[in-house]
Coordinates of C-alpha atoms in Angstrom, one line a residue:
X24 CA -19.5 -47.3 0.7
X25 CA -18.9 -47.0 4.5
X26 CA -18.3 -43.6 5.9
X27 CA -15.1 -42.5 7.6
X28 CA -14.8 -44.1 11.0
X29 CA -17.1 -47.0 10.2
X30 CA -15.8 -50.5 10.3
X31 CA -16.1 -52.3 7.0
X32 CA -18.0 -55.6 7.5
X33 CA -15.7 -58.7 7.4
X34 CA -16.0 -60.9 4.3
X35 CA -17.6 -64.3 4.6
X36 CA -15.2 -67.0 5.9
X37 CA -15.6 -69.0 2.7
X38 CA -16.1 -67.7 -0.8
X39 CA -17.1 -69.8 -3.8
X40 CA -13.5 -70.8 -4.5
X41 CA -13.0 -71.9 -0.9
X42 CA -16.1 -74.0 -1.0
X43 CA -15.0 -75.8 -4.1
X44 CA -11.6 -76.4 -2.5
X45 CA -13.2 -77.9 0.6
X46 CA -15.3 -80.2 -1.5
X47 CA -12.3 -81.1 -3.6
X48 CA -10.0 -82.0 -0.7
X49 CA -12.6 -83.8 1.3
X50 CA -10.8 -85.1 4.5
X51 CA -7.4 -84.0 3.3
X52 CA -6.0 -81.1 5.3
X53 CA -5.7 -77.9 3.3
X54 CA -2.2 -76.4 2.9
X55 CA -2.3 -72.7 2.1
X56 CA 1.2 -72.6 0.6
X57 CA 2.1 -76.1 -0.9
X58 CA 5.3 -74.8 -2.3
X59 CA 6.6 -74.2 1.3
X60 CA 6.4 -77.9 2.2
X61 CA 9.6 -80.0 2.5
X62 CA 10.4 -82.5 -0.2
X63 CA 9.2 -85.5 1.9
X64 CA 6.0 -83.8 3.0
X65 CA 5.2 -82.7 -0.6
X66 CA 5.8 -86.3 -1.8
X67 CA 3.5 -87.7 0.9
X68 CA 0.8 -85.2 0.3
X69 CA 1.1 -85.8 -3.5
X70 CA 0.4 -89.5 -3.0
X71 CA -2.7 -88.7 -1.1
X72 CA -3.9 -86.1 -3.6
X73 CA -3.4 -88.5 -6.5
X74 CA -5.7 -91.0 -4.7
X75 CA -8.2 -88.2 -4.3
X76 CA -7.9 -87.1 -8.0
X77 CA -8.8 -90.7 -9.1
X78 CA -12.1 -90.3 -7.2
X79 CA -13.1 -87.1 -9.0
X80 CA -14.6 -86.6 -12.4
X81 CA -12.3 -85.0 -14.9
X82 CA -13.5 -81.6 -16.0
X83 CA -15.2 -80.7 -12.7
X84 CA -14.0 -77.7 -10.6
X85 CA -13.0 -80.1 -7.8
X86 CA -10.8 -82.1 -10.2
X87 CA -9.1 -78.9 -11.4
X88 CA -8.6 -77.8 -7.8
X89 CA -6.8 -81.0 -6.8
X90 CA -4.7 -81.0 -10.0
X91 CA -3.7 -77.4 -9.5
X92 CA -2.6 -78.2 -5.9
X93 CA -0.5 -81.1 -7.3
X94 CA 1.1 -78.7 -9.8
X95 CA 2.1 -76.4 -7.0
X96 CA 3.4 -79.2 -4.9
X97 CA 5.7 -80.5 -7.6
X98 CA 7.0 -77.3 -9.2
X99 CA 10.4 -78.2 -7.7
X100 CA 10.7 -80.9 -10.3
X101 CA 10.4 -78.2 -13.0
X102 CA 13.0 -76.0 -11.3
X103 CA 15.3 -79.0 -11.0
X104 CA 15.0 -79.9 -14.7
X105 CA 15.4 -76.2 -15.7
X106 CA 18.7 -75.9 -13.9
X107 CA 20.2 -78.2 -16.6
X108 CA 19.5 -75.5 -19.2
X109 CA 20.6 -72.3 -17.4
X110 CA 23.2 -71.6 -20.1
X111 CA 20.6 -71.5 -22.9
X112 CA 19.8 -68.2 -24.7
X113 CA 16.1 -68.7 -24.1
X114 CA 14.6 -66.8 -21.2
X115 CA 14.5 -68.8 -18.0
X116 CA 10.9 -67.9 -17.5
X117 CA 10.0 -69.4 -20.9
X118 CA 11.9 -72.6 -20.0
X119 CA 10.1 -72.8 -16.7
X120 CA 6.6 -72.4 -18.3
X121 CA 7.3 -75.1 -20.9
X122 CA 8.5 -77.4 -18.1
X123 CA 5.3 -76.7 -16.2
X124 CA 3.3 -77.9 -19.2
X125 CA 5.3 -81.1 -19.0
X126 CA 4.4 -81.4 -15.3
X127 CA 0.7 -81.0 -16.0
X128 CA 0.9 -83.7 -18.8
X129 CA 2.6 -86.0 -16.3
X130 CA -0.1 -85.4 -13.7
X131 CA -2.8 -86.1 -16.2
X132 CA -1.2 -89.4 -17.3
X133 CA 0.1 -90.6 -13.9
X134 CA -1.5 -93.9 -12.7
X135 CA -1.0 -94.2 -9.0
X136 CA -2.0 -97.9 -9.0
X137 CA 1.3 -98.8 -10.9
X138 CA 3.3 -98.1 -7.7
X139 CA 5.8 -95.9 -9.6
X140 CA 7.4 -92.8 -7.9
X141 CA 5.8 -89.7 -9.4
X142 CA 9.2 -87.8 -9.7
X143 CA 10.7 -90.7 -11.7
X144 CA 7.7 -90.7 -13.9
X145 CA 7.4 -86.9 -14.4
X146 CA 11.0 -85.8 -15.0
X147 CA 11.5 -87.4 -18.4
X148 CA 8.3 -85.7 -19.6
X149 CA 9.2 -82.3 -18.2
X150 CA 12.7 -82.5 -19.7
X151 CA 11.3 -83.7 -23.0
X152 CA 9.0 -80.6 -23.2
X153 CA 12.0 -78.4 -22.6
X154 CA 14.0 -80.1 -25.3
X155 CA 11.1 -79.9 -27.8
X156 CA 10.9 -76.2 -27.0
X157 CA 14.7 -75.8 -27.8
X158 CA 14.3 -77.7 -31.0
X159 CA 11.7 -75.2 -32.2
X160 CA 13.5 -72.1 -31.1
X161 CA 17.3 -72.8 -31.3
X162 CA 18.5 -70.8 -34.3
X163 CA 22.1 -69.6 -34.9
X164 CA 20.8 -66.4 -36.7
X165 CA 17.5 -64.6 -36.8
X166 CA 15.2 -66.4 -39.2
X167 CA 11.6 -65.3 -40.2
X168 CA 8.8 -67.2 -38.5
X169 CA 7.6 -68.3 -42.0
X170 CA 10.9 -70.1 -42.7
X171 CA 11.0 -71.6 -39.2
X172 CA 7.6 -73.1 -39.8
X173 CA 8.6 -74.2 -43.3
X174 CA 11.7 -76.0 -41.9
X175 CA 9.4 -78.0 -39.5
X176 CA 7.0 -78.9 -42.3
X177 CA 9.9 -80.1 -44.4
X178 CA 11.3 -82.2 -41.6
X179 CA 7.9 -83.8 -41.1
X180 CA 7.5 -84.4 -44.9
X181 CA 11.0 -85.9 -45.1
X182 CA 10.1 -88.4 -42.4
X183 CA 6.8 -89.3 -43.9
X184 CA 8.0 -89.7 -47.4
X185 CA 11.1 -91.5 -46.4
X186 CA 9.1 -94.2 -44.7
X187 CA 6.7 -94.4 -47.6
X188 CA 9.4 -94.5 -50.4
X189 CA 12.1 -96.3 -48.5
X190 CA 14.6 -93.6 -49.5
X191 CA 15.2 -89.8 -49.0
X192 CA 12.6 -87.8 -51.0
X193 CA 13.6 -85.6 -53.9
X194 CA 13.0 -81.8 -53.9
X195 CA 10.2 -82.3 -56.5
X196 CA 8.5 -85.0 -54.3
X197 CA 8.7 -82.7 -51.2
X198 CA 7.2 -79.8 -53.2
X199 CA 4.3 -82.0 -54.4
X200 CA 3.7 -83.4 -50.9
X201 CA 3.6 -79.9 -49.3
X202 CA 1.9 -78.3 -52.3
X203 CA 4.6 -75.6 -52.6
X204 CA 7.2 -74.8 -55.3
X205 CA 10.6 -76.4 -55.5
X206 CA 12.1 -72.9 -54.9
X207 CA 10.3 -72.7 -51.6
X208 CA 11.6 -76.2 -50.7
X209 CA 15.2 -75.0 -51.5
X210 CA 14.6 -71.8 -49.4
X211 CA 13.4 -74.0 -46.5
X212 CA 16.5 -76.2 -46.8
X213 CA 18.8 -73.1 -46.7
X214 CA 17.0 -71.9 -43.6
X215 CA 17.7 -75.3 -41.9
X216 CA 21.4 -74.4 -42.2
X217 CA 20.8 -71.6 -39.7
X218 CA 19.4 -74.0 -37.1
X219 CA 21.7 -74.6 -34.2
X220 CA 22.8 -78.2 -33.8
X221 CA 23.9 -77.6 -30.2
X222 CA 23.6 -80.4 -27.7
X223 CA 20.4 -80.2 -25.7
X224 CA 22.2 -82.0 -22.8
X225 CA 24.7 -79.2 -22.4
X226 CA 24.7 -78.1 -18.7
X227 CA 25.6 -74.8 -17.1
X228 CA 29.3 -75.1 -16.1
X229 CA 32.3 -72.8 -16.5
X230 CA 34.4 -75.6 -18.1
X231 CA 32.3 -75.7 -21.3
X232 CA 32.5 -79.0 -23.1
X233 CA 34.1 -80.7 -20.1
X234 CA 30.8 -80.3 -18.3
X235 CA 29.1 -82.4 -21.0
X236 CA 31.6 -85.1 -20.7
X237 CA 31.4 -85.0 -16.9
X238 CA 27.6 -85.2 -17.1
X239 CA 27.6 -88.1 -19.5
X240 CA 30.3 -90.0 -17.6
X241 CA 28.7 -89.8 -14.1
X242 CA 26.4 -92.6 -13.0
X243 CA 23.6 -91.9 -10.6
X244 CA 23.3 -94.9 -8.2
X245 CA 19.7 -93.9 -7.3
X246 CA 18.4 -95.2 -10.6
X247 CA 20.0 -98.6 -9.9
X248 CA 18.5 -98.6 -6.4
X249 CA 15.0 -97.8 -7.8
X250 CA 15.3 -100.5 -10.4
X251 CA 16.4 -103.1 -7.9
X252 CA 13.6 -102.2 -5.4
X253 CA 11.0 -102.5 -8.2
X254 CA 12.4 -105.9 -9.2
X255 CA 12.4 -107.1 -5.6
X256 CA 8.7 -106.4 -4.9
X257 CA 7.3 -109.6 -6.6
X258 CA 10.2 -111.6 -5.1
X259 CA 9.4 -110.4 -1.6
X260 CA 5.7 -111.0 -2.1
X261 CA 6.5 -114.7 -2.9
X262 CA 8.1 -115.1 0.5
X263 CA 6.2 -116.6 3.5
X264 CA 4.9 -114.3 6.3
X265 CA 7.7 -115.5 8.6
X266 CA 10.4 -114.9 6.0
X267 CA 9.1 -111.4 5.3
X268 CA 9.0 -110.7 9.1
X269 CA 12.6 -111.8 9.5
X270 CA 13.7 -109.8 6.5
X271 CA 12.0 -106.7 7.8
X272 CA 13.4 -107.1 11.3
X273 CA 16.9 -107.4 9.9
X274 CA 17.0 -104.7 7.2
X275 CA 14.3 -102.3 8.3
X276 CA 14.5 -102.4 12.1
X277 CA 18.2 -103.4 11.9
X278 CA 18.0 -105.9 14.7
X279 CA 20.8 -108.4 15.3
X280 CA 20.2 -112.1 14.6
X281 CA 19.9 -112.8 18.3
X282 CA 17.3 -110.1 18.8
X283 CA 15.4 -111.4 15.8
X284 CA 15.5 -114.9 17.3
X285 CA 13.9 -113.6 20.5
X286 CA 11.2 -111.9 18.6
X287 CA 10.2 -114.9 16.5
X288 CA 11.1 -117.7 18.9
X289 CA 14.1 -119.2 17.0
X290 CA 17.7 -119.7 17.8
X291 CA 20.3 -117.3 16.5
X292 CA 21.8 -120.0 14.3
X293 CA 18.4 -120.8 12.8
X294 CA 17.8 -117.1 12.0
X295 CA 21.3 -117.0 10.4
X296 CA 20.5 -119.9 8.2
X297 CA 17.1 -118.5 7.2
X298 CA 18.5 -115.1 6.4
X299 CA 21.2 -116.7 4.2
X300 CA 18.5 -118.7 2.4
X301 CA 16.2 -115.7 1.9
X302 CA 18.9 -113.4 0.6
X303 CA 20.3 -116.1 -1.8
X304 CA 16.8 -116.6 -3.1
X305 CA 16.3 -112.9 -3.7
X306 CA 19.7 -112.5 -5.2
X307 CA 19.1 -115.4 -7.6
X308 CA 15.7 -113.9 -8.6
X309 CA 17.3 -110.5 -9.4
X310 CA 20.0 -112.0 -11.5
X311 CA 17.6 -114.3 -13.4
X312 CA 16.7 -112.9 -16.8
X313 CA 13.0 -112.4 -17.4

C-alpha cells in the first residue's frame, strides 16, 4: 500500500476485458457509451456489428462482447415497446428486463443477409416476451404460486388433449393426463377464474377504453412503405443499368427531366417517356399477385 504523499501507479491502459473488446471489434471504432448515440448512428453501427458477429464463433468472449454491445445499442427498442404497457400493475423494471430478454433472442436469431431492418424484426419478439410475462402474472386476486402453476399445466393439457381427442377433455381425462386428482383439477379451474382477462394491447392513456379503440383504429403508414420497398427490390434489380440510373437521378437526387437528360445524353422528352415506362412497369409489378 503506498504511503501518504506517494503517487499510486497508474493502471495499465488495457485490462483483460479491454483486450477482449479490441479483438472482438477488430477495425470497428469503439464507442464507450453506445446508449448515447443517435438513432441513425445506432442503426448504422448495429449493421456493422451484426456483420462482425457473423464472423465470430458463438460462445467465445469476443462473440459475447459484440452481442452485449448490440444489446446496449438497441435498448431503445425495449423502452419503446415498454411504453405501451406503462399502465400495467407489474413493475416497470420487470417489464423492461423481460423486454431485454426478447431483444437478446432477436439478436441471436437475426440474419443480416436477409436484408430486413433489425428494428422491424425485433419489436414483435420484444413485445411478445412482454405479453407472455403478463399472461403468467396477470391475476385479479392474489393466488398461491402452486395454483398459478397448476392453471398453466391445465391450459397445456387442455390444448394437447383437445388436439388428440378432437373435443374438450373431461375432468377425469385431465386428471389422468396430469396424474393428479379430479379435486385438484377442479381447484385449478377455480383458480383460473381469478385470472385477469384484460387486453394486453391496452395502452397508457387517460381516456381508458377510448385509447384502445384509438390505437386499434390508427394505421401506421411506415409499415406500408417498408412492405412496398421490400417488394420493389427485385423489380428494380430486373431493370437495366440505364433505367436504374435514371430512376436514381429522379427520385434520389431529385433532378429534373432536363437535368437527367444532360447527365445521360438524352433529350428531355426521351427521359420523360423512359420514366413513364419504368414507373408503369414497377407499378404493375407491385400490383401483380405473387
